[in-house]
Coordinates of C-alpha atoms and ligand atoms in Angstrom, one line a residue:
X1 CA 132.9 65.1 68.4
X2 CA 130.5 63.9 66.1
X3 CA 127.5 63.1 67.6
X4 CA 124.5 65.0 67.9
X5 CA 121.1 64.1 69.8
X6 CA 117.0 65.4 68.4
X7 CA 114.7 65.5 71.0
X8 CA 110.6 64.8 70.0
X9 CA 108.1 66.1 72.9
X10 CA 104.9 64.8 70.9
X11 CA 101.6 63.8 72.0
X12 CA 101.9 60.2 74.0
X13 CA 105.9 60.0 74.3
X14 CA 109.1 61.9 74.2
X15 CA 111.8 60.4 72.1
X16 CA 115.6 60.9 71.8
X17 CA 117.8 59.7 68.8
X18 CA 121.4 60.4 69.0
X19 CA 123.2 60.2 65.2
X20 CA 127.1 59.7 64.9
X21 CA 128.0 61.4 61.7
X22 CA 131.6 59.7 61.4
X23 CA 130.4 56.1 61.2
X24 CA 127.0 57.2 59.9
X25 CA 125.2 55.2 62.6
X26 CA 122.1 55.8 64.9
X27 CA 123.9 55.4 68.1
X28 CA 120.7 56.0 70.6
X29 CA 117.0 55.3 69.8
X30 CA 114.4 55.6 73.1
X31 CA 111.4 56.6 73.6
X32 CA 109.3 57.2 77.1
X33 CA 105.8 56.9 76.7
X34 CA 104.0 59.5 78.9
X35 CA 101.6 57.3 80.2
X36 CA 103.3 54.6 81.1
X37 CA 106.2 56.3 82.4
X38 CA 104.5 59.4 84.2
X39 CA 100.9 57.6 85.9
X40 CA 100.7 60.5 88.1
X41 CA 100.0 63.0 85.8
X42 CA 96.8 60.8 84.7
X43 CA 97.4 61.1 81.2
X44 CA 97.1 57.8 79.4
X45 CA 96.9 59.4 75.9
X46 CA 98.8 62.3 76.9
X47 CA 96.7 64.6 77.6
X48 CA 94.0 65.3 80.6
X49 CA 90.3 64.0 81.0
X50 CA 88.3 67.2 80.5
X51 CA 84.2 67.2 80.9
X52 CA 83.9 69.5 77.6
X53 CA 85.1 66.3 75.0
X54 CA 86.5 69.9 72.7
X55 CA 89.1 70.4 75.4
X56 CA 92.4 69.1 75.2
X57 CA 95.1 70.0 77.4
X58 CA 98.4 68.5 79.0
X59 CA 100.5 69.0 81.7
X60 CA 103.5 71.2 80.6
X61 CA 105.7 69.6 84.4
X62 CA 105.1 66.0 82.6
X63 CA 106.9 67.0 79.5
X64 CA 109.7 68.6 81.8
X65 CA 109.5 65.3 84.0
X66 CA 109.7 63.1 80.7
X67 CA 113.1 65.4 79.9
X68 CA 114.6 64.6 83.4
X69 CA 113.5 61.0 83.3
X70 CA 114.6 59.8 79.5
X71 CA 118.0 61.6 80.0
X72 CA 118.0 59.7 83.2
X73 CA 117.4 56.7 81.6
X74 CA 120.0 56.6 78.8
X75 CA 122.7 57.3 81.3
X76 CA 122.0 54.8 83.4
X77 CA 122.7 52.5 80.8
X78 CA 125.5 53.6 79.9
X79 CA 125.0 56.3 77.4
X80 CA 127.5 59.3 77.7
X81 CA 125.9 62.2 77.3
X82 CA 129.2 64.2 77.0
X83 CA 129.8 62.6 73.7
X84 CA 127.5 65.3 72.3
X85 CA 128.5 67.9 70.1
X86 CA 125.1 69.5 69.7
X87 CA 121.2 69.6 70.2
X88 CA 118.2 70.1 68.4
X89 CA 114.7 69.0 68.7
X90 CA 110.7 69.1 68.2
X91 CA 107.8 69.2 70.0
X92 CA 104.0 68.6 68.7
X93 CA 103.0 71.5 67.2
X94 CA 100.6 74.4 68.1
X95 CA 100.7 73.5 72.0
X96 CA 101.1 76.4 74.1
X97 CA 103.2 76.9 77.8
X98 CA 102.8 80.1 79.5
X99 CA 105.2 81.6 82.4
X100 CA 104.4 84.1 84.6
X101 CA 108.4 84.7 85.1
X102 CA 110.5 84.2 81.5
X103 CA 113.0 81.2 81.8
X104 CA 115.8 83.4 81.1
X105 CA 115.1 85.5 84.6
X106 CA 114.1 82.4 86.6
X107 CA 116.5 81.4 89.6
X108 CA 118.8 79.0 88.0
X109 CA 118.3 75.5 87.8
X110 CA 119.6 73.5 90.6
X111 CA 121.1 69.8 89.8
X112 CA 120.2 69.0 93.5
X113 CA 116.0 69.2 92.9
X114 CA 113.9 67.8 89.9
X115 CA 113.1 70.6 86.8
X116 CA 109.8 70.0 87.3
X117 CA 109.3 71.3 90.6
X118 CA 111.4 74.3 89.8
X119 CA 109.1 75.0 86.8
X120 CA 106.3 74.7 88.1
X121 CA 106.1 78.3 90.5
X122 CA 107.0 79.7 87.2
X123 CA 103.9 78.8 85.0
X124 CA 101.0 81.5 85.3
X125 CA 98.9 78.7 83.3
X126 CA 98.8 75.3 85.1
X127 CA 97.8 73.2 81.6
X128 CA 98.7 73.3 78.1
X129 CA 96.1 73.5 75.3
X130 CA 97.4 70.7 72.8
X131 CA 96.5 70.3 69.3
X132 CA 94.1 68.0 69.6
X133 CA 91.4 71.0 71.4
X134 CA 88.8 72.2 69.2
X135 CA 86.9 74.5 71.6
X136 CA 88.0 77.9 69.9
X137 CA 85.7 78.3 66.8
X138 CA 84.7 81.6 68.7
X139 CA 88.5 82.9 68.8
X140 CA 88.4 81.8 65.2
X141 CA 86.1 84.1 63.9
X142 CA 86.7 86.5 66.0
X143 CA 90.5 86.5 65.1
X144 CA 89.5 86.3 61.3
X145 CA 86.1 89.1 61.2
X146 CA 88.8 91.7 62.7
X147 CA 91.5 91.2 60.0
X148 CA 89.2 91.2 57.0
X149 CA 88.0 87.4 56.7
X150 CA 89.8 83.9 56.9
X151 CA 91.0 84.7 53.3
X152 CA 93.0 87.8 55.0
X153 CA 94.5 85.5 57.6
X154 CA 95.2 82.4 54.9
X155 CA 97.1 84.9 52.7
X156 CA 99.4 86.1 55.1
X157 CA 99.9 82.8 57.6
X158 CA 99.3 80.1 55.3
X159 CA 96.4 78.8 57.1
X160 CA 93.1 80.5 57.9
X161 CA 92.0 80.8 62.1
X162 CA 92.4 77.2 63.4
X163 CA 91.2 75.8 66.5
X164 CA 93.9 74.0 67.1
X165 CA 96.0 77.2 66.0
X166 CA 97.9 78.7 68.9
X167 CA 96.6 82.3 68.5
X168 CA 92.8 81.3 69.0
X169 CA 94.2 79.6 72.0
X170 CA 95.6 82.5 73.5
X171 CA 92.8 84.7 72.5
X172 CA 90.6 82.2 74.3
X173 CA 93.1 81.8 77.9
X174 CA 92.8 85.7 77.5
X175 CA 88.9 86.5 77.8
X176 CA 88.4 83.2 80.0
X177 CA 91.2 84.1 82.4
X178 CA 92.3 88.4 81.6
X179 CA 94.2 88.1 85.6
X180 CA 96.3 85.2 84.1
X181 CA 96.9 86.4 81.3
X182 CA 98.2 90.1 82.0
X183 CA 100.2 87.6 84.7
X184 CA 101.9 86.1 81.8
X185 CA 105.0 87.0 81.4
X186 CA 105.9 84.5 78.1
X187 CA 104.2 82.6 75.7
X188 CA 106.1 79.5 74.3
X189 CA 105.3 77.0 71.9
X190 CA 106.1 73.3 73.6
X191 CA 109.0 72.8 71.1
X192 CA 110.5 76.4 72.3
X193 CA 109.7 75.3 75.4
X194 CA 111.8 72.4 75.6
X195 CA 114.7 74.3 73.8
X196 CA 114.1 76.8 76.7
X197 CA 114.2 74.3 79.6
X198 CA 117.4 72.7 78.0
X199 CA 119.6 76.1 78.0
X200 CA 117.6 77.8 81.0
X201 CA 116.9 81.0 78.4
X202 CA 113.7 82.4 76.7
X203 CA 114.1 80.5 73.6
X204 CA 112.8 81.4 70.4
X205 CA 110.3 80.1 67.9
X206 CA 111.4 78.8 64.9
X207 CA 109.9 79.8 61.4
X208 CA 108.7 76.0 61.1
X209 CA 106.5 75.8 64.4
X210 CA 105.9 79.1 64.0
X211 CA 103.7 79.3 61.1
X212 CA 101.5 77.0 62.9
X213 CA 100.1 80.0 65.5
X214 CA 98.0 82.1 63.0
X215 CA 100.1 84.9 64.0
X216 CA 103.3 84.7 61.5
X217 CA 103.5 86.6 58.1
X218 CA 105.0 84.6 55.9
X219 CA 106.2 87.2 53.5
X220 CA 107.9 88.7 56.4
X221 CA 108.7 86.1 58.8
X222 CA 108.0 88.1 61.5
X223 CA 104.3 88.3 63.4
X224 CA 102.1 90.0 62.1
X225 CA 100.9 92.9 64.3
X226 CA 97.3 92.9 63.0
X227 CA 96.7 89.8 64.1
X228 CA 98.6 89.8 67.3
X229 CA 96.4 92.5 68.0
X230 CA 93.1 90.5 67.1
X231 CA 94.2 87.8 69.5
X232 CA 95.3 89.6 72.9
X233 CA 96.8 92.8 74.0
X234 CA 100.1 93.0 74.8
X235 CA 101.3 89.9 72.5
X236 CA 104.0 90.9 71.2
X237 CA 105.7 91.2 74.3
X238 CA 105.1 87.7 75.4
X239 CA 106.6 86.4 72.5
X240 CA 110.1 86.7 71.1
X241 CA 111.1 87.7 67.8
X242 CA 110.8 84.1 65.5
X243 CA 113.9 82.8 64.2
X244 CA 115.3 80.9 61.1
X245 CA 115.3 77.3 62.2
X246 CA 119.1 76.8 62.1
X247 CA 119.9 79.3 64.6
X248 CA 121.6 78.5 68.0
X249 CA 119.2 79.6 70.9
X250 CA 121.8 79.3 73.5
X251 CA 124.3 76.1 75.5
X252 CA 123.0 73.9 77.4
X253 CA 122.2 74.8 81.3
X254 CA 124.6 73.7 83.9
X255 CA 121.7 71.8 85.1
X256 CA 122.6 69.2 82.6
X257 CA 125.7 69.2 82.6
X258 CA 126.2 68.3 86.8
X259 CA 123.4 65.8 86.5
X260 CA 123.8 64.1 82.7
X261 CA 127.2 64.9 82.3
X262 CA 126.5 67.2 79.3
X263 CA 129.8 69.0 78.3
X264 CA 129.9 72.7 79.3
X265 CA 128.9 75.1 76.6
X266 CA 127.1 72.1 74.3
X267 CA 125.5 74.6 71.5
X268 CA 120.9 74.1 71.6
X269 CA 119.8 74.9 68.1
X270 CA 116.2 76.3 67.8
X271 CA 113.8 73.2 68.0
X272 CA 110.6 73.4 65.9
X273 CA 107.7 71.3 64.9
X274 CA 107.4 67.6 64.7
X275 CA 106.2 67.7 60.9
X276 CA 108.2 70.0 60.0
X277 CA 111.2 67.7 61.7
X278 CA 109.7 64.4 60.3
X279 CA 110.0 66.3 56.5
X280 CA 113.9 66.7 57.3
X281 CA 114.2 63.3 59.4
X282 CA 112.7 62.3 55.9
X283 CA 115.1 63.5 53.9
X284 CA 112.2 65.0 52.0
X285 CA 113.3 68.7 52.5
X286 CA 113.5 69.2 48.4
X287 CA 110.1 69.6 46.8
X288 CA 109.2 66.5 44.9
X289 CA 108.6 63.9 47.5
X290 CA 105.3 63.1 49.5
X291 CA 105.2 62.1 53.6
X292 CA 102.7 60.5 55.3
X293 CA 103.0 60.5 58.9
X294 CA 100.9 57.7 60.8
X295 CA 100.9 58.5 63.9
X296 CA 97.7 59.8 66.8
X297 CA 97.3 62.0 63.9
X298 CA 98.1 61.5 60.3
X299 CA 99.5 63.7 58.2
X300 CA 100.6 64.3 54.4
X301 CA 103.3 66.9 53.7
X302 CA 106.0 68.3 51.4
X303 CA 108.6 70.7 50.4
X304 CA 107.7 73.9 48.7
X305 CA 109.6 76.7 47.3
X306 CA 107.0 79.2 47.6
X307 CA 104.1 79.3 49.8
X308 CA 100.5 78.0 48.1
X309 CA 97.6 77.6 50.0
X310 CA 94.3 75.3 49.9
X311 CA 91.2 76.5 48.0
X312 CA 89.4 74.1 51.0
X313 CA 90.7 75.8 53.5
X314 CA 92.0 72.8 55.3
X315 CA 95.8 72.4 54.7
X316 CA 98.5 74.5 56.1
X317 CA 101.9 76.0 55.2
X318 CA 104.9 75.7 57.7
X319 CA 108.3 76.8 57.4
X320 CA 110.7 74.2 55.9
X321 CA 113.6 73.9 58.6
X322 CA 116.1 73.6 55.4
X323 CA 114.9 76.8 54.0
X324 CA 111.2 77.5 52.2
X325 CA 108.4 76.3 52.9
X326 CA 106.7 73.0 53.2
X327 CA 102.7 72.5 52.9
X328 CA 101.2 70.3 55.4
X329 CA 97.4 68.3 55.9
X330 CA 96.1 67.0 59.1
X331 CA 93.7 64.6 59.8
X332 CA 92.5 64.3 63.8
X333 CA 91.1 60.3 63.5
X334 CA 94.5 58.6 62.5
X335 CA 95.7 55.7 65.0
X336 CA 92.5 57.2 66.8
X337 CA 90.0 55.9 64.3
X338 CA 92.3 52.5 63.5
X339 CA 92.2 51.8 67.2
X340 CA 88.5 52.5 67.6
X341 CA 87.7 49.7 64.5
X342 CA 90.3 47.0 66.0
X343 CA 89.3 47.6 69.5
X344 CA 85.3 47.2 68.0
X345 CA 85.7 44.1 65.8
X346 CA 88.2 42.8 68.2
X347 CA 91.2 42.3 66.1
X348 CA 94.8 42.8 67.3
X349 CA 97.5 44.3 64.8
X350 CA 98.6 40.9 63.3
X351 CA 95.2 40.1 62.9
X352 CA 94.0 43.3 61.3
X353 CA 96.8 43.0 59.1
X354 CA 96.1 39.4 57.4
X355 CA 92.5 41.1 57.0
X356 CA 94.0 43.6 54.8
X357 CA 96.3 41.5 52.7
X358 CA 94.7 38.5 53.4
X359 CA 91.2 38.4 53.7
X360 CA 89.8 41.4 51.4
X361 CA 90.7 43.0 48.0
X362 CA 90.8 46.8 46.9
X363 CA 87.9 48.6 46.7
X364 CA 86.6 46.4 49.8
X365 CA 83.5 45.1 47.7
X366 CA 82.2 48.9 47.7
X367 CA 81.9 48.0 51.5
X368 CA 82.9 52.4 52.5
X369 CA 83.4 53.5 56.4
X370 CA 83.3 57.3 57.3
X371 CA 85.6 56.7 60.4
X372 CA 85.4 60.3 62.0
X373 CA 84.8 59.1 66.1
X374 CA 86.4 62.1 67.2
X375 CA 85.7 65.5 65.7
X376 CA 87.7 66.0 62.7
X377 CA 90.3 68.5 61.2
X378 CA 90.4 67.7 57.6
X379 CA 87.6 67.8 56.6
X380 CA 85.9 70.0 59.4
X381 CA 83.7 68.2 61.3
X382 CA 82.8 69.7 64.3
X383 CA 81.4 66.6 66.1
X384 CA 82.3 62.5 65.4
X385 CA 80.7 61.0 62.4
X386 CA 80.9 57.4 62.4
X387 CA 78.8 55.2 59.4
X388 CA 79.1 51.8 57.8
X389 CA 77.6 51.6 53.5
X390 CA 77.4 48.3 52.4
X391 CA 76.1 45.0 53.1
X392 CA 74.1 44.5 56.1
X393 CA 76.5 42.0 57.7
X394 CA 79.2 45.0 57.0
X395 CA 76.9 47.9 58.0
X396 CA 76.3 46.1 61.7
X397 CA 80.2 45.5 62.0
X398 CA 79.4 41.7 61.8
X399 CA 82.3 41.7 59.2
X400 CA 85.6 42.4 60.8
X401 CA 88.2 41.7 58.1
X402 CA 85.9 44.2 56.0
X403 CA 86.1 46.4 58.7
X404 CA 89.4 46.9 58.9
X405 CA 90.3 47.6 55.1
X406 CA 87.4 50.1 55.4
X407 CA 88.6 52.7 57.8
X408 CA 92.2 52.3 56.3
X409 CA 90.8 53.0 52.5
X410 CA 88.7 56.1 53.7
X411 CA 91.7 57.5 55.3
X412 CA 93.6 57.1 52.5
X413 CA 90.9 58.4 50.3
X414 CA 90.8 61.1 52.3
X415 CA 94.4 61.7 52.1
X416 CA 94.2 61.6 48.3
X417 CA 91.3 63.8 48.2
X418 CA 92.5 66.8 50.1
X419 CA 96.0 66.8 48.7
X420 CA 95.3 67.3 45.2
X421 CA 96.1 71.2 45.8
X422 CA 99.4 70.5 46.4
X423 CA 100.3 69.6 42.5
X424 CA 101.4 66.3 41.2
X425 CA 100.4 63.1 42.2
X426 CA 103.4 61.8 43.9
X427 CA 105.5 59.0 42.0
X428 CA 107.1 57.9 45.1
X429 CA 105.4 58.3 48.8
X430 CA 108.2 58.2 52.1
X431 CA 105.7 56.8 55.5
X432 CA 106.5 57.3 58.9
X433 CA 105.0 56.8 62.2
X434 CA 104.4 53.8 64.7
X435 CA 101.8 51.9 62.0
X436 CA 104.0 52.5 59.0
X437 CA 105.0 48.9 60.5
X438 CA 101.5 47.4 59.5
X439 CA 102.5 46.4 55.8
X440 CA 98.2 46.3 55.2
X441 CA 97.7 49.7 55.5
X442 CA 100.8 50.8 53.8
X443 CA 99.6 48.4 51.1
X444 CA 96.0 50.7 51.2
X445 CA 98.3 53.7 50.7
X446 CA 100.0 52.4 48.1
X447 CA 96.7 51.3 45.7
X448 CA 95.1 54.4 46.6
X449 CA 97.3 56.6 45.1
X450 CA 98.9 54.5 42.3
X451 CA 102.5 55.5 44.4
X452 CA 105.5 53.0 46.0
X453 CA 105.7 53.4 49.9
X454 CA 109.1 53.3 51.3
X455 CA 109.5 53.7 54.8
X456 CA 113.0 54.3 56.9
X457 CA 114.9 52.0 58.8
X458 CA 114.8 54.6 61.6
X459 CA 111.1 55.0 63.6
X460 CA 111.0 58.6 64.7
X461 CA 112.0 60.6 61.7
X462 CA 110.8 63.7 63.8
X463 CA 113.2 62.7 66.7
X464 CA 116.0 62.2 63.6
X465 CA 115.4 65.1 62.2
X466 CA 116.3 67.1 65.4
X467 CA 119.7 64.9 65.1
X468 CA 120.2 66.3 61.3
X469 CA 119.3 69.6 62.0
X470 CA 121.4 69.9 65.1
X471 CA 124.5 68.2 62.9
X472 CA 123.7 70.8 59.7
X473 CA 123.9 74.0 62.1
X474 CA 126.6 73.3 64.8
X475 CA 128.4 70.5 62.4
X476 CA 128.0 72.0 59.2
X477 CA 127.3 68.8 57.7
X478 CA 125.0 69.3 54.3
X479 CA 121.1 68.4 54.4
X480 CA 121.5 66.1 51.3
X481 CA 124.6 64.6 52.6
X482 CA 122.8 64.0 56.1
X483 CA 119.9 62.3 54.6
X484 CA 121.7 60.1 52.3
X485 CA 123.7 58.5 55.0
X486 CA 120.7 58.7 57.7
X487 CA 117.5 58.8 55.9
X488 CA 117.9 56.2 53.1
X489 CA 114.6 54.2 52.9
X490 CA 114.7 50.5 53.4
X491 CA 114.6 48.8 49.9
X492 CA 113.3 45.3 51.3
X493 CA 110.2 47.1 52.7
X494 CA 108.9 49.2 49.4
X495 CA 105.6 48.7 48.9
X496 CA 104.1 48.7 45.6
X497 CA 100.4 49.2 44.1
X498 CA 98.7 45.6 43.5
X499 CA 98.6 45.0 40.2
X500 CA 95.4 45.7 38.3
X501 CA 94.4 47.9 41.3
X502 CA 93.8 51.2 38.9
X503 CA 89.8 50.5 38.9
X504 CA 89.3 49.4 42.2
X505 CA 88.5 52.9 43.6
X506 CA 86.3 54.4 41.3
X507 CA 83.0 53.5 43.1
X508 CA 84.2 54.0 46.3
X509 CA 86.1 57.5 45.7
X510 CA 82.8 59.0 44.5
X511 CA 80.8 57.2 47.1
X512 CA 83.2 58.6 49.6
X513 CA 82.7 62.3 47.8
X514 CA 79.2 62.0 48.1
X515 CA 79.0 61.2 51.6
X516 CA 81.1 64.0 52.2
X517 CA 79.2 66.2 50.7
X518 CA 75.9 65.5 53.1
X519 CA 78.0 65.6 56.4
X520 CA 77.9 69.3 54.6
Ligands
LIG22 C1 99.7 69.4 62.7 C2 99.1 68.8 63.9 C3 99.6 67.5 64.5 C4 100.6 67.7 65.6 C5 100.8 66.3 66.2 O1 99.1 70.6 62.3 O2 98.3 69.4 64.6 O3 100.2 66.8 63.5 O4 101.7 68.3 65.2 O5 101.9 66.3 67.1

């Protein structure tokens, strides 16, 4: 049978895309959006209200509720689960689960009661730190002073200690909660978690999520002892062994087969990060081509051969799920800070759109926004930094159409800016993500960097790329071959630099370089 379903557990929604590799067609595309869907978990954004604005955790039973209720959903119109020949899947990355009891020991799943209330006796954590927490910069250093610096941790993860990163995490659940923590039995990362709940066993991590934990050598692939021990005692045992992305972690649990109609024995192959799946849902898995993800974050990534790390310290290296590596740079105020400037000048998307292409021109009149309003990841900012340079009409956000192009042309300044380690400016730039739709700041992309924008037909390319992986591993079906029949960009919607646009950013990049420079 040739149809094979990726699974996306990311920060507002989960998604499922299921791919039929004879006719070459996306046969299922949904998405359930946590906070719609799931009210009761009172998580609009996906995550929970916390007094400390650093702290950022979900509930782990609404992503096991979201699994129950989207397979739910697609049957119930009419989508037969038993078509599927295999599985694969994502989840956002660095977010951390932790069990008191491993999966693979738990009672088995019974069909007659909801997962979530049969995980839930097994968590020795009640919430999830997420990526989005920045309330570890203790963990950080500490982590990093006991192996020999952040240069020490840099060279032998790819990134140096993280907030975000799922080791400070767990060194921080350790000295806030010890009890809990010797209580924990296993340590999973939400997209093993996810693989785990699918095939009721102690699924492992993959290389690509993996190397997002400040705990994997990347020489070695395997985790790296010093630093397990700078986190918490006892790590290693909470984790298993990381595997090569391709491998199958088990079949699926009866569970869904009696309630879904899964067929018996349906092979699960490892699940791993939602960039890392976006680069392969891409078709970008060859070195060469640029991502940009828009989504709650943004992010930039590509293929590499070998791993090569920032001299800023702020970009990362994750496994590639195709083999290698891939480098990758996050920025915390994406559809965050674009919401927070519409939402201000009260435009909706059409409207802010026209502004763009419309109703300014590039280099926005030297009119420059620095559109941190929540602590950033790239660069480091610790605390929001919001500020308006130009006229005074623009500086008292009297000017909406202004305001618009402004936050989208420091973003993608930004993104130019702390990419240039990678190598090459890229020739040809693939975009993904719910406002790859908004042709405006695609446009901004596109003049910024002198690069064409194509974009897929297909909206979660981390959700597709579960579908392609699972296809490569139990299907055998070739990465290239699988990205030219699923991944082709959609000509009609290239986007190409205006013409004469070359000059527009001189000004403004410096004046953006300089204002860096004094947020320090
Ligand atoms: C990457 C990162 C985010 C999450 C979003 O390092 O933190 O892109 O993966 O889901």
């Amino acid at each position: 049978m040739p149809r094979y379903l990726g699974l996306d557990s990311s920060t507002q929604s989960l998604s499922a895309v299921v791919i039929d590799t004879d006719s070459g067609k996306v046969v299922l595309d949904e998405s359930l959006n946590f906070g719609a869907a799931l009210p009761e978990y009172a998580s609009p954004s996906g995550f929970l209200e916390h007094a400390d604005p650093r702290v950022k955790h979900s509930d782990p039973l609404m992503w096991v509720d979201a699994l129950d209720r989207l397979l739910a959903l697609a049957k119930a119109s009419g989508f037969d689960w038993g078509s599927v020949a295999g599985v694969s899947g994502a989840g956002q990355q660095h977010g951390s689960v932790y069990l008191s009891t491993p999966l693979a020991k738990a009672r088995a799943w019974s069909s007659g009661e909801p997962l979530a209330r049969q995980v839930a006796p097994l968590l020795s954590r009640k919430t999830s730190p997420i990526w989005m927490d920045s309330s570890t910069s203790a963990e950080c250093r500490e982590i990093a002073a006991a192996v020999g610096g952040d240069d020490a941790v840099t060279r032998s993860t790819g990134s140096r200690a993280i907030e975000r990163f799922t080791g400070p995490q767990i060194r921080k659940f350790f000295k806030e909660a010890p009890a809990a923590y010797e209580s924990t039995a296993e340590i999973h990362l939400v997209s093993s978690f996810v693989a785990g709940l699918l095939t009721q066993s102690s699924a492992s991590i993959d290389y690509g999520d993996g190397a997002g934990m400040n705990l994997l050598d990347l020489e070695s692939l395997a985790w790296n002892q010093k630093l397990l021990d700078a986190t918490a005692p006892g790590l290693a045992e909470r984790l298993r062994r990381p595997v090569a992305s391709a491998t199958v972690v088990g079949a699926i649990a009866p569970y869904f087969v009696e309630k879904y109609g899964f067929k018996t024995g349906t092979p699960v192959v490892a699940f791993t990060g939602d960039n890392p799946s976006s680069l392969v849902g891409m078709g970008a898995t060859e070195p060469g081509t640029a991502v940009v993800s828009l989504g709650t974050s943004d992010t930039v990534f590509a293929a590499m051969r070998a791993p090569k790390t920032d001299p800023r310290g702020f970009g990362h290296v994750f496994g590639n799920p195709a083999g290698g590596f891939m480098c990758l740079i996050c920025y915390s105020n994406g559809s965050l800070a674009r919401e927070a400037v519409a939402k201000k000048v009260g435009l909706d998307w059409p409207a802010f759109e026209r502004a763009i292409v419309e109703q300014t021109k590039p280099g926005n009149s030297n009119n420059l926004m620095l559109p941190f309003f929540v602590p950033e990841i790239t660069p480091r900012l610790p605390s929001p930094s919001v500020g308006l340079f130009g006229t005074p009409e623009f500086e008292s956000w009297q000017a909406p159409p202004l305001a618009a192009r402004a936050v989208v042309e420091a973003q993608a300044l930004s993104m130019l800016r702390h990419s240039d380690w990678i190598g090459e400016r890229p020739k040809t730039i693939l975009v993904t993500g719910g406002a790859a739709k908004n042709r405006g700041i695609l446009q901004v992309i596109a003049d910024v960097f002198q690069a064409e924008l194509r974009t897929l037909a297909v909206a979660n390319a981390s959700a597709l790329g579960g579908a392609v992986r699972a296809a490569n591993a139990v299907g055998r079906h070739g990465f290239a071959d699988l990205a030219a029949r699923f991944s082709a960009p959609d000509a009609a919607r290239a986007v190409r630099p205006t013409p004469g646009s070359e000059r527009a950013y001189d000004a403004l990049r410096e004046a953006y370089a300089e204002k860096l420079a004094r947020l320090g």
